[in-house]
Amino acid sequence: MAPSATVEPKPRQGPVRSALERLIAAREIEPDPLQRHLADRLDALDRRLSAEIGASKKSALGWLFGKKREADPVKGLYVYGDVGRGKSMLMDMFFRQTAVAAKRRVHFHAFMAEVHERIGEHRRAHKNGEVRGDDPIPPVAAAIAAQSRLLCFDEFTVTDIADAMILSRLFKALFANGLVLVATSNVAPDALYPDGLNRQLFLPFVEVLKKHAETFELAGAEDYRLAFLGEEDVYLDSRDPSAAERIDAAWERLLGGGRETTASLSVKGRTIPVPRAGNGAARFAFEDLLKRPLGAQDYLALARRFHTLVVEDVPVMGEAERNEAKRFITLVDTFYDAGRRLVVSAEAPANALYQGRSGTEAFEFDRTASRLFEMRSSEYLERANGEQTREG
């Protein structure tokens, strides 16, 4: 009798890969070899962090005091690729499953706003003679690293020169203090802060980042979440009793199993809060977005960050709401020109949303209504999806 063939046991799946396979088995997402590869990479990172903690954690801060003796420090992971590829979903799985207790998940812009606040506090304390040293970066970095061994950034992007100018020194100090970074972004490290003012001063940060975090491109031609949005999903009558339920369902499809969070944008030194965000989509009530004194640069920043914008409860506007109507016109123009998606719930058809008869808004709103109608078409949705895929 011929000897039976030896069957090699399959390698044990880590928690991130297992969570991903459960979603695939439940048919909530399609199987994707690159997503599986990324899940395995995240599990490998978690195993290394866990092993390090197990070897050095003799006290609550053992990882902090022992890390400088480590000859081979743990490298983080910088994941970039097309919108809708599952970057945030997989990072959230990793964050939930990791054994690291000293961890933090935060949107990049919220983190940088906090850093600037800490720097300001240190400078005030130094001026008052309360602390030594006029350089705020080392103590700020040490304080952040003392609180978090693992830092997870969603949607890493650099648009603010104030951020760009301190990132190199800040993260060099953070990494020296043992911090491990996991981040998602739409662009590769070398494409961060494109055409930014004084970009040459920002470039050392790119080298610091690549030295301390491996890069992983989650490439792909299809945006799985957006494929589920049809023409009937992108302009809803808010007076319809089912409208709220339908827009919630569209939002869940956009999240694609990922976690909803808050976000913020920094535009010319101003911070724009995004109350609901996830997986490259943002959601606003009309009052939160169109009653604020925002302009074209703000909407352009939104279009650059998010592939889909959901705006709820757009009212019929008259001459008393000319400012809101003008902002809405600008918002639609910006997203149309950028090839982005708008999901709108409104209390009237697009051609009846503005009732004013004087001023330029009445004339301009005809174009807005036409564009909103075109943005509902399958041709526009398919074209927009193609643009987003090329942009990454």
Coordinates of C-alpha atoms in Angstrom, one line a residue:
M1 CA 0.0 0.0 0.0
A2 CA 1.4 3.4 -1.0
P3 CA 2.0 5.7 1.9
S4 CA -0.5 8.4 2.4
A5 CA 0.4 11.9 1.4
T6 CA 1.3 14.2 4.2
V7 CA -1.1 17.1 4.4
E8 CA 0.5 20.3 5.6
P9 CA -1.7 22.0 8.2
K10 CA -3.0 25.4 7.2
P11 CA -1.4 28.2 9.1
R12 CA -3.6 29.5 11.9
Q13 CA -5.5 32.6 11.0
G14 CA -5.0 35.7 13.1
P15 CA -7.9 37.7 14.6
V16 CA -8.0 40.2 11.8
R17 CA -8.0 37.6 9.0
S18 CA -10.7 35.6 10.9
A19 CA -12.9 38.6 11.2
L20 CA -12.5 39.3 7.5
E21 CA -13.4 35.7 6.6
R22 CA -16.5 35.9 8.7
L23 CA -17.7 38.9 6.7
I24 CA -16.9 37.1 3.5
A25 CA -18.7 34.0 4.7
A26 CA -21.8 36.1 5.5
R27 CA -21.6 37.6 2.0
E28 CA -21.3 41.1 3.5
I29 CA -18.2 41.7 1.3
E30 CA -16.7 40.1 -1.7
P31 CA -13.5 38.0 -1.3
D32 CA -10.4 40.0 -2.2
P33 CA -6.9 38.6 -2.1
L34 CA -5.3 41.9 -1.3
Q35 CA -7.6 42.5 1.6
R36 CA -6.7 39.0 2.9
H37 CA -3.0 39.8 2.5
L38 CA -3.4 43.1 4.4
A39 CA -5.3 41.3 7.1
D40 CA -2.4 38.8 7.5
R41 CA 0.1 41.7 7.6
L42 CA -1.9 43.4 10.4
D43 CA -2.1 40.1 12.3
A44 CA 1.7 39.7 11.9
L45 CA 2.2 43.2 13.4
D46 CA -0.1 42.4 16.3
R47 CA 1.8 39.2 17.0
R48 CA 5.1 41.1 17.1
L49 CA 3.6 43.8 19.4
S50 CA 2.2 41.1 21.6
A51 CA 5.5 39.2 21.8
E52 CA 7.3 42.4 22.7
I53 CA 4.8 43.2 25.4
G54 CA 5.0 39.7 26.8
A55 CA 8.8 39.9 26.9
S56 CA 9.3 43.3 28.5
K57 CA 6.1 44.1 30.4
K58 CA 7.3 43.8 34.0
S59 CA 5.3 46.7 35.1
A60 CA 2.5 48.8 33.7
L61 CA 5.0 51.0 31.8
G62 CA 7.5 48.2 31.0
W63 CA 7.1 48.7 27.3
L64 CA 7.9 52.4 27.7
F65 CA 11.1 52.0 29.7
G66 CA 12.4 49.0 27.8
K67 CA 11.9 50.1 24.3
K68 CA 15.1 52.1 23.9
R69 CA 17.1 48.9 24.4
E70 CA 15.3 47.2 21.6
A71 CA 17.8 46.5 18.7
D72 CA 15.0 45.9 16.1
P73 CA 12.1 48.2 16.8
V74 CA 8.7 47.3 15.6
K75 CA 7.7 49.0 12.3
G76 CA 4.2 50.2 11.8
L77 CA 2.1 50.0 8.6
Y78 CA 1.0 52.7 6.2
V79 CA -1.9 51.5 4.0
Y80 CA -2.9 53.5 1.0
G81 CA -5.1 52.9 -2.0
D82 CA -8.4 53.6 -3.7
V83 CA -11.4 54.8 -1.9
G84 CA -13.8 52.0 -1.0
R85 CA -11.1 49.3 -0.8
G86 CA -11.6 48.5 2.9
K87 CA -8.6 50.2 4.4
S88 CA -10.5 51.7 7.3
M89 CA -12.5 48.6 7.9
L90 CA -9.4 46.4 8.2
M91 CA -7.6 49.0 10.4
D92 CA -10.6 49.1 12.7
M93 CA -10.6 45.2 12.9
F94 CA -6.9 45.4 13.9
F95 CA -7.5 48.1 16.4
R96 CA -10.3 46.1 18.1
Q97 CA -8.4 42.8 18.1
T98 CA -4.9 43.9 19.1
A99 CA -3.6 42.9 22.5
V100 CA -2.0 46.3 22.9
A101 CA -3.7 48.1 25.8
A102 CA -2.0 51.5 25.4
K103 CA -3.6 52.3 22.0
R104 CA -5.5 55.1 20.3
R105 CA -7.5 55.4 17.1
V106 CA -8.0 59.0 16.0
H107 CA -8.5 61.0 12.8
F108 CA -5.3 62.6 11.7
H109 CA -6.6 66.2 11.7
A110 CA -8.1 65.8 15.2
F111 CA -4.8 64.5 16.4
M112 CA -2.9 67.4 14.9
A113 CA -5.3 69.9 16.4
E114 CA -4.5 68.4 19.8
V115 CA -0.8 68.6 19.1
H116 CA -1.0 72.3 18.3
E117 CA -3.0 72.8 21.5
R118 CA -0.3 71.0 23.5
I119 CA 2.4 73.0 21.9
G120 CA 0.5 76.2 22.8
E121 CA 0.1 75.1 26.4
H122 CA 3.9 74.3 26.7
R123 CA 4.8 77.7 25.3
R124 CA 2.5 79.4 27.7
A125 CA 3.9 77.4 30.6
H126 CA 7.5 78.2 29.5
K127 CA 6.6 81.9 29.3
N128 CA 5.3 81.7 32.9
G129 CA 8.4 80.0 34.1
E130 CA 6.5 76.7 34.9
V131 CA 8.6 74.4 32.6
R132 CA 12.2 74.4 31.3
G133 CA 13.1 74.3 27.7
D134 CA 11.6 76.5 25.0
D135 CA 11.3 73.7 22.4
P136 CA 7.8 72.1 22.9
I137 CA 8.3 69.1 20.5
P138 CA 10.3 66.8 22.8
P139 CA 8.0 67.1 25.8
V140 CA 4.8 66.9 23.7
A141 CA 6.0 63.8 21.9
A142 CA 7.0 62.2 25.2
A143 CA 3.6 62.9 26.7
I144 CA 1.8 61.4 23.7
A145 CA 4.0 58.3 23.6
A146 CA 3.6 57.8 27.3
Q147 CA -0.2 57.5 26.7
S148 CA -0.1 55.4 23.5
R149 CA 2.2 52.6 22.4
L150 CA 0.0 52.2 19.2
L151 CA -1.5 55.1 17.3
C152 CA -4.0 54.4 14.5
F153 CA -4.7 57.2 12.0
D154 CA -7.6 57.1 9.6
E155 CA -7.4 59.1 6.3
F156 CA -3.9 60.4 6.7
T157 CA -3.6 63.5 4.6
V158 CA -1.6 66.8 5.0
T159 CA -3.2 70.0 3.8
D160 CA -2.2 72.5 6.4
I161 CA 1.3 74.2 6.3
A162 CA 1.3 74.4 10.1
D163 CA 1.0 70.6 10.3
A164 CA 3.5 70.1 7.5
M165 CA 6.2 72.1 9.2
I166 CA 6.3 70.2 12.4
L167 CA 5.5 66.6 11.3
S168 CA 9.2 65.6 10.7
R169 CA 10.4 66.6 14.1
L170 CA 7.2 65.5 15.9
F171 CA 7.2 62.0 14.5
K172 CA 11.0 61.5 14.7
A173 CA 10.5 62.2 18.5
L174 CA 7.4 60.0 18.7
F175 CA 9.2 57.0 17.0
A176 CA 12.2 57.6 19.2
N177 CA 9.8 57.2 22.2
G178 CA 8.7 53.8 20.9
L179 CA 5.4 54.8 19.3
V180 CA 4.1 52.4 16.5
L181 CA 2.0 53.9 13.8
V182 CA -0.7 52.3 11.7
A183 CA -2.4 54.7 9.1
T184 CA -4.7 54.6 6.1
S185 CA -4.5 57.1 3.3
N186 CA -5.7 57.6 -0.3
V187 CA -2.1 58.4 -1.4
A188 CA 1.4 56.9 -1.1
P189 CA 3.8 58.7 1.4
D190 CA 5.6 60.4 -1.5
A191 CA 2.4 62.0 -2.7
L192 CA 1.5 63.6 0.6
Y193 CA 1.1 67.4 0.8
P194 CA 1.3 67.8 -3.1
D195 CA 2.2 71.2 -4.3
G196 CA 2.1 72.4 -0.7
L197 CA 3.7 75.7 0.4
N198 CA 7.4 75.1 1.3
R199 CA 7.0 71.4 0.5
Q200 CA 10.7 70.9 0.5
L201 CA 10.6 71.4 4.3
F202 CA 8.0 68.7 4.6
L203 CA 9.9 66.0 2.7
P204 CA 12.1 64.9 5.6
F205 CA 8.9 63.7 7.3
V206 CA 8.3 61.3 4.3
E207 CA 11.6 59.7 4.9
V208 CA 11.0 59.4 8.7
L209 CA 7.6 57.8 7.9
K210 CA 9.0 55.3 5.5
K211 CA 11.8 54.4 7.9
H212 CA 9.4 53.6 10.7
A213 CA 6.3 52.2 8.9
E214 CA 6.1 49.7 6.0
T215 CA 3.9 50.7 3.1
F216 CA 1.1 48.5 1.7
E217 CA -0.9 49.5 -1.4
L218 CA -4.4 48.2 -1.3
A219 CA -5.0 48.6 -5.0
G220 CA -8.0 47.7 -6.9
A221 CA -10.4 48.7 -9.7
E222 CA -13.7 48.4 -7.9
D223 CA -15.2 50.4 -5.1
Y224 CA -17.4 47.8 -3.5
R225 CA -19.5 50.2 -1.4
L226 CA -20.3 52.7 -4.1
A227 CA -21.4 49.8 -6.5
F228 CA -24.4 49.4 -4.2
L229 CA -25.7 53.0 -4.7
G230 CA -28.2 53.3 -7.6
E231 CA -30.0 56.2 -9.1
E232 CA -32.9 55.8 -6.7
D233 CA -30.5 56.2 -3.7
V234 CA -29.0 59.6 -4.4
Y235 CA -31.9 62.1 -4.4
L236 CA -34.7 61.4 -1.9
D237 CA -37.9 63.2 -1.0
S238 CA -37.5 64.0 2.7
R239 CA -41.3 64.2 3.0
D240 CA -41.6 60.5 2.2
P241 CA -42.0 58.5 5.4
S242 CA -39.4 56.0 4.2
A243 CA -36.8 58.6 3.3
A244 CA -35.0 58.5 6.7
E245 CA -34.8 54.7 6.6
R246 CA -33.6 54.7 3.0
I247 CA -30.8 57.2 3.6
D248 CA -29.7 55.3 6.7
A249 CA -29.6 52.2 4.5
A250 CA -27.5 54.0 1.9
W251 CA -25.2 55.2 4.6
E252 CA -24.6 51.7 6.0
R253 CA -23.8 50.5 2.5
L254 CA -21.3 53.4 2.2
L255 CA -19.7 52.4 5.5
G256 CA -19.3 48.9 4.1
G257 CA -19.0 47.3 7.5
G258 CA -16.6 50.0 8.7
R259 CA -17.0 52.1 11.8
E260 CA -18.6 55.5 11.8
T261 CA -16.6 58.3 13.4
T262 CA -16.2 62.0 13.5
A263 CA -13.6 63.8 11.4
S264 CA -12.4 67.3 10.7
L265 CA -10.8 69.3 7.9
S266 CA -8.3 72.1 8.2
V267 CA -8.7 74.8 5.6
K268 CA -6.5 77.9 5.7
G269 CA -6.1 77.6 9.5
R270 CA -9.8 77.0 10.1
T271 CA -11.2 73.7 11.4
I272 CA -14.4 72.3 9.8
P273 CA -15.9 69.5 11.9
V274 CA -17.4 66.5 10.1
P275 CA -20.0 65.0 12.5
R276 CA -20.3 61.7 10.7
A277 CA -17.7 60.1 8.5
G278 CA -16.4 56.7 7.5
N279 CA -14.8 54.8 4.6
G280 CA -14.4 57.9 2.6
A281 CA -17.9 59.2 3.0
A282 CA -19.2 62.1 5.1
R283 CA -22.7 62.9 6.3
F284 CA -24.2 66.3 7.3
A285 CA -27.5 67.7 8.2
F286 CA -28.3 70.8 6.0
E287 CA -28.0 73.1 9.0
D288 CA -24.6 71.8 9.9
L289 CA -23.1 72.4 6.5
L290 CA -25.1 75.0 4.6
K291 CA -25.9 77.4 7.4
R292 CA -22.2 77.8 8.3
P293 CA -20.2 80.5 6.5
L294 CA -18.3 78.1 4.3
G295 CA -17.1 78.7 0.7
A296 CA -15.6 77.1 -2.4
Q297 CA -12.3 76.2 -0.7
D298 CA -14.1 74.4 2.1
Y299 CA -16.3 72.4 -0.3
L300 CA -13.2 71.6 -2.4
A301 CA -11.5 70.3 0.7
L302 CA -14.5 68.1 1.4
A303 CA -14.5 66.8 -2.2
R304 CA -10.8 66.0 -2.0
R305 CA -11.3 64.1 1.2
F306 CA -14.6 62.3 0.6
H307 CA -15.8 60.4 -2.4
T308 CA -19.5 60.7 -1.3
L309 CA -21.2 63.5 0.7
V310 CA -24.6 62.9 2.2
V311 CA -26.7 66.0 2.9
E312 CA -30.0 65.5 4.7
D313 CA -33.1 67.6 5.0
V314 CA -32.5 70.3 2.4
P315 CA -35.4 72.7 2.7
V316 CA -37.1 74.8 0.1
M317 CA -35.3 78.1 0.1
G318 CA -36.5 81.6 -0.7
E319 CA -34.9 85.0 -0.8
A320 CA -34.6 85.0 3.0
E321 CA -32.2 82.0 2.5
R322 CA -30.2 83.4 -0.3
N323 CA -26.9 82.8 1.6
E324 CA -27.8 79.1 2.1
A325 CA -28.9 78.8 -1.5
K326 CA -25.6 80.3 -2.8
R327 CA -23.6 77.9 -0.6
F328 CA -25.7 75.0 -1.9
I329 CA -25.0 76.1 -5.5
T330 CA -21.3 76.3 -4.8
L331 CA -21.3 72.9 -3.1
V332 CA -23.1 71.2 -6.0
D333 CA -20.8 72.9 -8.5
T334 CA -17.7 71.8 -6.6
F335 CA -18.7 68.1 -6.3
Y336 CA -19.9 68.0 -9.9
D337 CA -16.6 69.4 -11.2
A338 CA -14.7 67.0 -8.9
G339 CA -16.7 64.0 -10.1
R340 CA -17.9 63.2 -6.6
R341 CA -21.2 61.8 -5.4
L342 CA -23.9 63.7 -3.6
V343 CA -26.6 61.9 -1.7
V344 CA -29.4 64.4 -0.9
S345 CA -32.7 64.3 0.9
A346 CA -34.8 67.3 0.2
E347 CA -38.4 68.5 0.6
A348 CA -38.9 69.3 -3.1
P349 CA -37.6 68.2 -6.5
A350 CA -34.3 69.9 -7.4
N351 CA -36.0 72.4 -9.8
A352 CA -38.3 73.6 -7.0
L353 CA -35.8 73.9 -4.2
Y354 CA -35.2 77.6 -4.7
Q355 CA -38.3 79.9 -4.8
G356 CA -36.5 83.3 -4.9
R357 CA -37.0 85.5 -8.0
S358 CA -34.5 88.3 -7.5
G359 CA -30.7 88.2 -7.6
T360 CA -28.4 85.8 -9.4
E361 CA -29.3 82.8 -7.3
A362 CA -32.6 82.2 -9.2
F363 CA -30.7 82.0 -12.5
E364 CA -27.8 80.0 -11.0
F365 CA -30.1 77.5 -9.4
D366 CA -31.3 76.4 -12.8
R367 CA -27.8 75.0 -13.4
T368 CA -27.7 73.5 -9.9
A369 CA -31.0 71.6 -10.6
S370 CA -29.7 70.4 -13.9
R371 CA -26.5 69.2 -12.3
L372 CA -28.3 67.4 -9.5
F373 CA -30.4 65.7 -12.1
E374 CA -27.3 64.6 -14.0
M375 CA -25.6 63.4 -10.9
R376 CA -28.4 60.9 -10.3
S377 CA -27.8 59.3 -13.7
S378 CA -26.1 55.9 -14.0
E379 CA -23.7 57.4 -16.5
Y380 CA -22.5 60.0 -14.0
L381 CA -22.3 57.5 -11.2
E382 CA -20.2 55.1 -13.3
R383 CA -18.0 58.0 -14.5
A384 CA -17.5 59.3 -10.9
N385 CA -16.6 55.8 -9.8
G386 CA -13.9 55.6 -12.5
E387 CA -12.5 59.0 -11.6
Q388 CA -12.2 58.0 -7.9
T389 CA -10.5 54.7 -8.9
R390 CA -7.9 56.6 -10.9
E391 CA -7.3 59.1 -8.1
G392 CA -6.7 56.5 -5.4

